Short mmCIF file of C-alpha atoms in Angstrom, two decimals:
data_model
loop_
_atom_site.label_atom_id
_atom_site.label_comp_id
_atom_site.label_asym_id
_atom_site.label_seq_id
_atom_site.Cartn_x
_atom_site.Cartn_y
_atom_site.Cartn_z
CA MET A 1 -1.71 -0.14 24.45
CA SER A 2 0.23 -2.96 22.80
CA THR A 3 0.06 -6.42 24.32
CA LEU A 4 2.56 -9.25 24.64
CA LEU A 5 1.01 -12.71 24.77
CA LEU A 6 2.30 -15.24 27.29
CA VAL A 7 1.07 -18.79 26.64
CA ASN A 8 1.68 -21.64 29.09
CA GLY A 9 0.51 -25.17 28.44
CA PRO A 10 -0.53 -28.12 30.60
CA ASN A 11 0.70 -28.42 34.18
CA LEU A 12 2.41 -25.04 34.19
CA GLY A 13 -0.30 -23.49 36.36
CA ILE A 14 1.07 -25.42 39.33
CA LEU A 15 4.63 -24.14 39.05
CA GLY A 16 6.22 -23.77 42.46
CA ARG A 17 4.55 -27.02 43.55
CA ARG A 18 5.29 -29.16 40.52
CA GLN A 19 8.56 -31.08 40.80
CA PRO A 20 10.56 -28.16 42.22
CA GLU A 21 13.77 -30.15 41.69
CA VAL A 22 13.11 -29.92 37.94
CA TYR A 23 11.04 -26.75 37.48
CA GLY A 24 12.18 -24.68 40.46
CA THR A 25 10.10 -22.88 43.05
CA ALA A 26 8.97 -19.87 41.02
CA THR A 27 5.24 -19.62 40.50
CA LEU A 28 3.50 -18.67 37.29
CA ALA A 29 2.28 -15.50 39.01
CA GLY A 30 5.89 -14.62 39.82
CA ILE A 31 6.95 -15.23 36.22
CA GLU A 32 4.08 -13.06 34.98
CA SER A 33 5.17 -10.25 37.32
CA ALA A 34 8.78 -10.45 36.13
CA VAL A 35 7.77 -10.35 32.46
CA THR A 36 5.37 -7.47 33.14
CA ALA A 37 8.21 -5.50 34.75
CA ARG A 38 10.52 -6.27 31.83
CA ILE A 39 8.10 -4.89 29.22
CA ALA A 40 6.71 -1.96 31.24
CA ASP A 41 9.12 0.68 29.92
CA ARG A 42 7.93 -0.02 26.38
CA GLY A 43 4.33 0.51 27.46
CA TRP A 44 3.33 -3.06 26.69
CA LYS A 45 0.72 -4.91 28.68
CA LEU A 46 0.95 -8.65 29.36
CA VAL A 47 -1.88 -11.00 28.42
CA SER A 48 -1.18 -14.32 30.11
CA VAL A 49 -3.00 -17.56 29.34
CA GLN A 50 -2.39 -20.95 30.95
CA ARG A 51 -4.61 -23.87 30.03
CA GLU A 52 -4.54 -27.62 30.38
CA SER A 53 -6.29 -28.04 27.03
CA GLU A 54 -4.67 -27.64 23.62
CA GLY A 55 -7.89 -26.32 22.12
CA GLU A 56 -8.14 -23.52 24.67
CA LEU A 57 -4.54 -22.50 23.95
CA ILE A 58 -5.35 -22.38 20.24
CA HIS A 59 -8.30 -20.07 20.93
CA ALA A 60 -6.06 -17.81 23.03
CA ILE A 61 -3.55 -17.53 20.19
CA GLN A 62 -6.24 -16.86 17.59
CA ASP A 63 -7.90 -14.29 19.84
CA ASN A 64 -4.60 -12.40 20.23
CA TYR A 65 -3.35 -11.98 16.66
CA ASP A 66 -3.15 -8.25 17.41
CA SER A 67 -0.48 -8.79 20.10
CA VAL A 68 3.04 -7.61 19.20
CA GLY A 69 4.58 -11.02 19.91
CA ALA A 70 4.35 -14.05 22.14
CA ILE A 71 6.28 -16.15 24.62
CA VAL A 72 5.15 -19.77 24.45
CA ASN A 73 5.91 -22.55 26.92
CA PRO A 74 3.89 -25.42 25.45
CA GLY A 75 4.95 -27.93 28.09
CA ALA A 76 4.47 -31.49 26.84
CA LEU A 77 2.54 -30.17 23.83
CA MET A 78 5.94 -29.42 22.30
CA MET A 79 6.06 -33.09 21.34
CA TYR A 80 2.52 -33.85 20.27
CA GLY A 81 0.58 -30.59 19.87
CA TRP A 82 0.03 -30.65 16.12
CA SER A 83 -3.05 -28.40 16.31
CA LEU A 84 -1.10 -25.97 18.47
CA ARG A 85 1.66 -26.06 15.87
CA ASP A 86 -0.84 -25.12 13.15
CA ALA A 87 -2.13 -22.22 15.27
CA LEU A 88 1.39 -20.93 15.88
CA ALA A 89 2.24 -21.27 12.19
CA ASN A 90 -0.58 -18.83 11.49
CA TYR A 91 0.29 -16.43 14.34
CA PRO A 92 1.37 -13.25 12.50
CA ASN A 93 4.06 -11.96 14.88
CA PRO A 94 7.35 -13.19 16.32
CA TRP A 95 7.17 -15.69 19.15
CA ILE A 96 9.75 -17.44 21.29
CA GLU A 97 9.51 -20.95 22.71
CA VAL A 98 10.60 -21.24 26.35
CA HIS A 99 11.20 -24.25 28.59
CA LEU A 100 12.16 -23.96 32.25
CA SER A 101 14.26 -27.12 32.29
CA ASN A 102 16.99 -28.20 29.91
CA VAL A 103 14.91 -30.61 27.86
CA TRP A 104 18.05 -32.17 26.33
CA ALA A 105 19.34 -33.14 29.77
CA ARG A 106 16.15 -35.07 30.47
CA GLU A 107 14.38 -38.12 29.03
CA SER A 108 14.96 -38.72 25.33
CA PHE A 109 11.27 -38.26 24.45
CA ARG A 110 11.69 -34.56 25.39
CA HIS A 111 14.53 -33.99 22.94
CA GLU A 112 12.43 -32.88 19.99
CA SER A 113 9.90 -30.10 19.70
CA ILE A 114 7.51 -30.00 16.76
CA LEU A 115 7.16 -26.26 17.41
CA SER A 116 10.76 -25.06 17.53
CA ALA A 117 11.24 -24.79 13.78
CA LEU A 118 8.45 -22.19 13.67
CA ALA A 119 9.70 -20.13 16.62
CA ARG A 120 11.85 -17.05 16.19
CA GLY A 121 14.03 -18.49 18.95
CA VAL A 122 14.12 -21.12 21.69
CA ILE A 123 15.28 -20.69 25.28
CA VAL A 124 15.72 -23.78 27.47
CA GLY A 125 17.12 -24.62 30.87
CA LEU A 126 17.36 -21.14 32.38
CA GLY A 127 14.35 -21.44 34.67
CA PRO A 128 12.10 -18.41 35.03
CA LEU A 129 14.87 -16.16 33.69
CA GLY A 130 14.14 -17.71 30.27
CA TYR A 131 10.80 -15.89 30.16
CA GLU A 132 12.44 -12.55 30.92
CA LEU A 133 15.09 -13.17 28.27
CA ALA A 134 12.37 -13.99 25.76
CA ALA A 135 10.59 -10.74 26.64
CA GLN A 136 13.85 -8.83 26.22
CA ALA A 137 14.42 -10.47 22.84
CA LEU A 138 10.93 -9.54 21.67
CA LEU A 139 11.48 -5.95 22.79
CA GLY A 140 14.41 -5.92 20.39
CA LEU A 141 12.64 -7.76 17.57
CA VAL A 142 9.48 -5.65 17.49
CA PRO A 143 10.11 -2.16 16.10
CA ALA A 144 8.88 0.62 18.39
CA ALA A 145 6.65 1.86 15.55
CA SER A 146 4.75 -1.45 15.66
CA ASP A 147 3.61 -0.85 19.21
#
C-alpha cells in the first residue's frame, strides 16, 4: 500500500488548544482523519509525524523516502529550519507546504519561508482545509502507476 507522509513541526501537536483565534479549533487528530478520508479512494495510507524537534522531523522524512508525496507544515521551522530544508531538498517526491494561518497577515518575521522555494506548492490561511487541498493536489500530481 502506498503511503502519504504528513509532517507537522513544533507546537502543532496542541492544535485545538493553541491560540484558537489564530489556528482554529481543529485538532491534529481531526486533520489526520480528514486527510485519511481524502486519500482513501486511491488506496493510500497516511503516515503522520509531529515532533517538537527538527532532528526528529528530518529522521521521519529520511525514513519515508518511499512515500508517494508529503504534506509539510513546518511551523516556525519555516523561517530557521536549515537542516529541515536540506532534508526536504533530498526528499525524492512532490511535497506541499501548508500553514493554517495566513502568514502574510501576521508578524513580518513570518513573511518568508526558507522552504517554500523547494515545495511543489504552498497553501496558507485556509485552516485545516489546507491539508485536504494539499492531499487533493498530491492525488493529482502522483500518477496512479506510481502508487
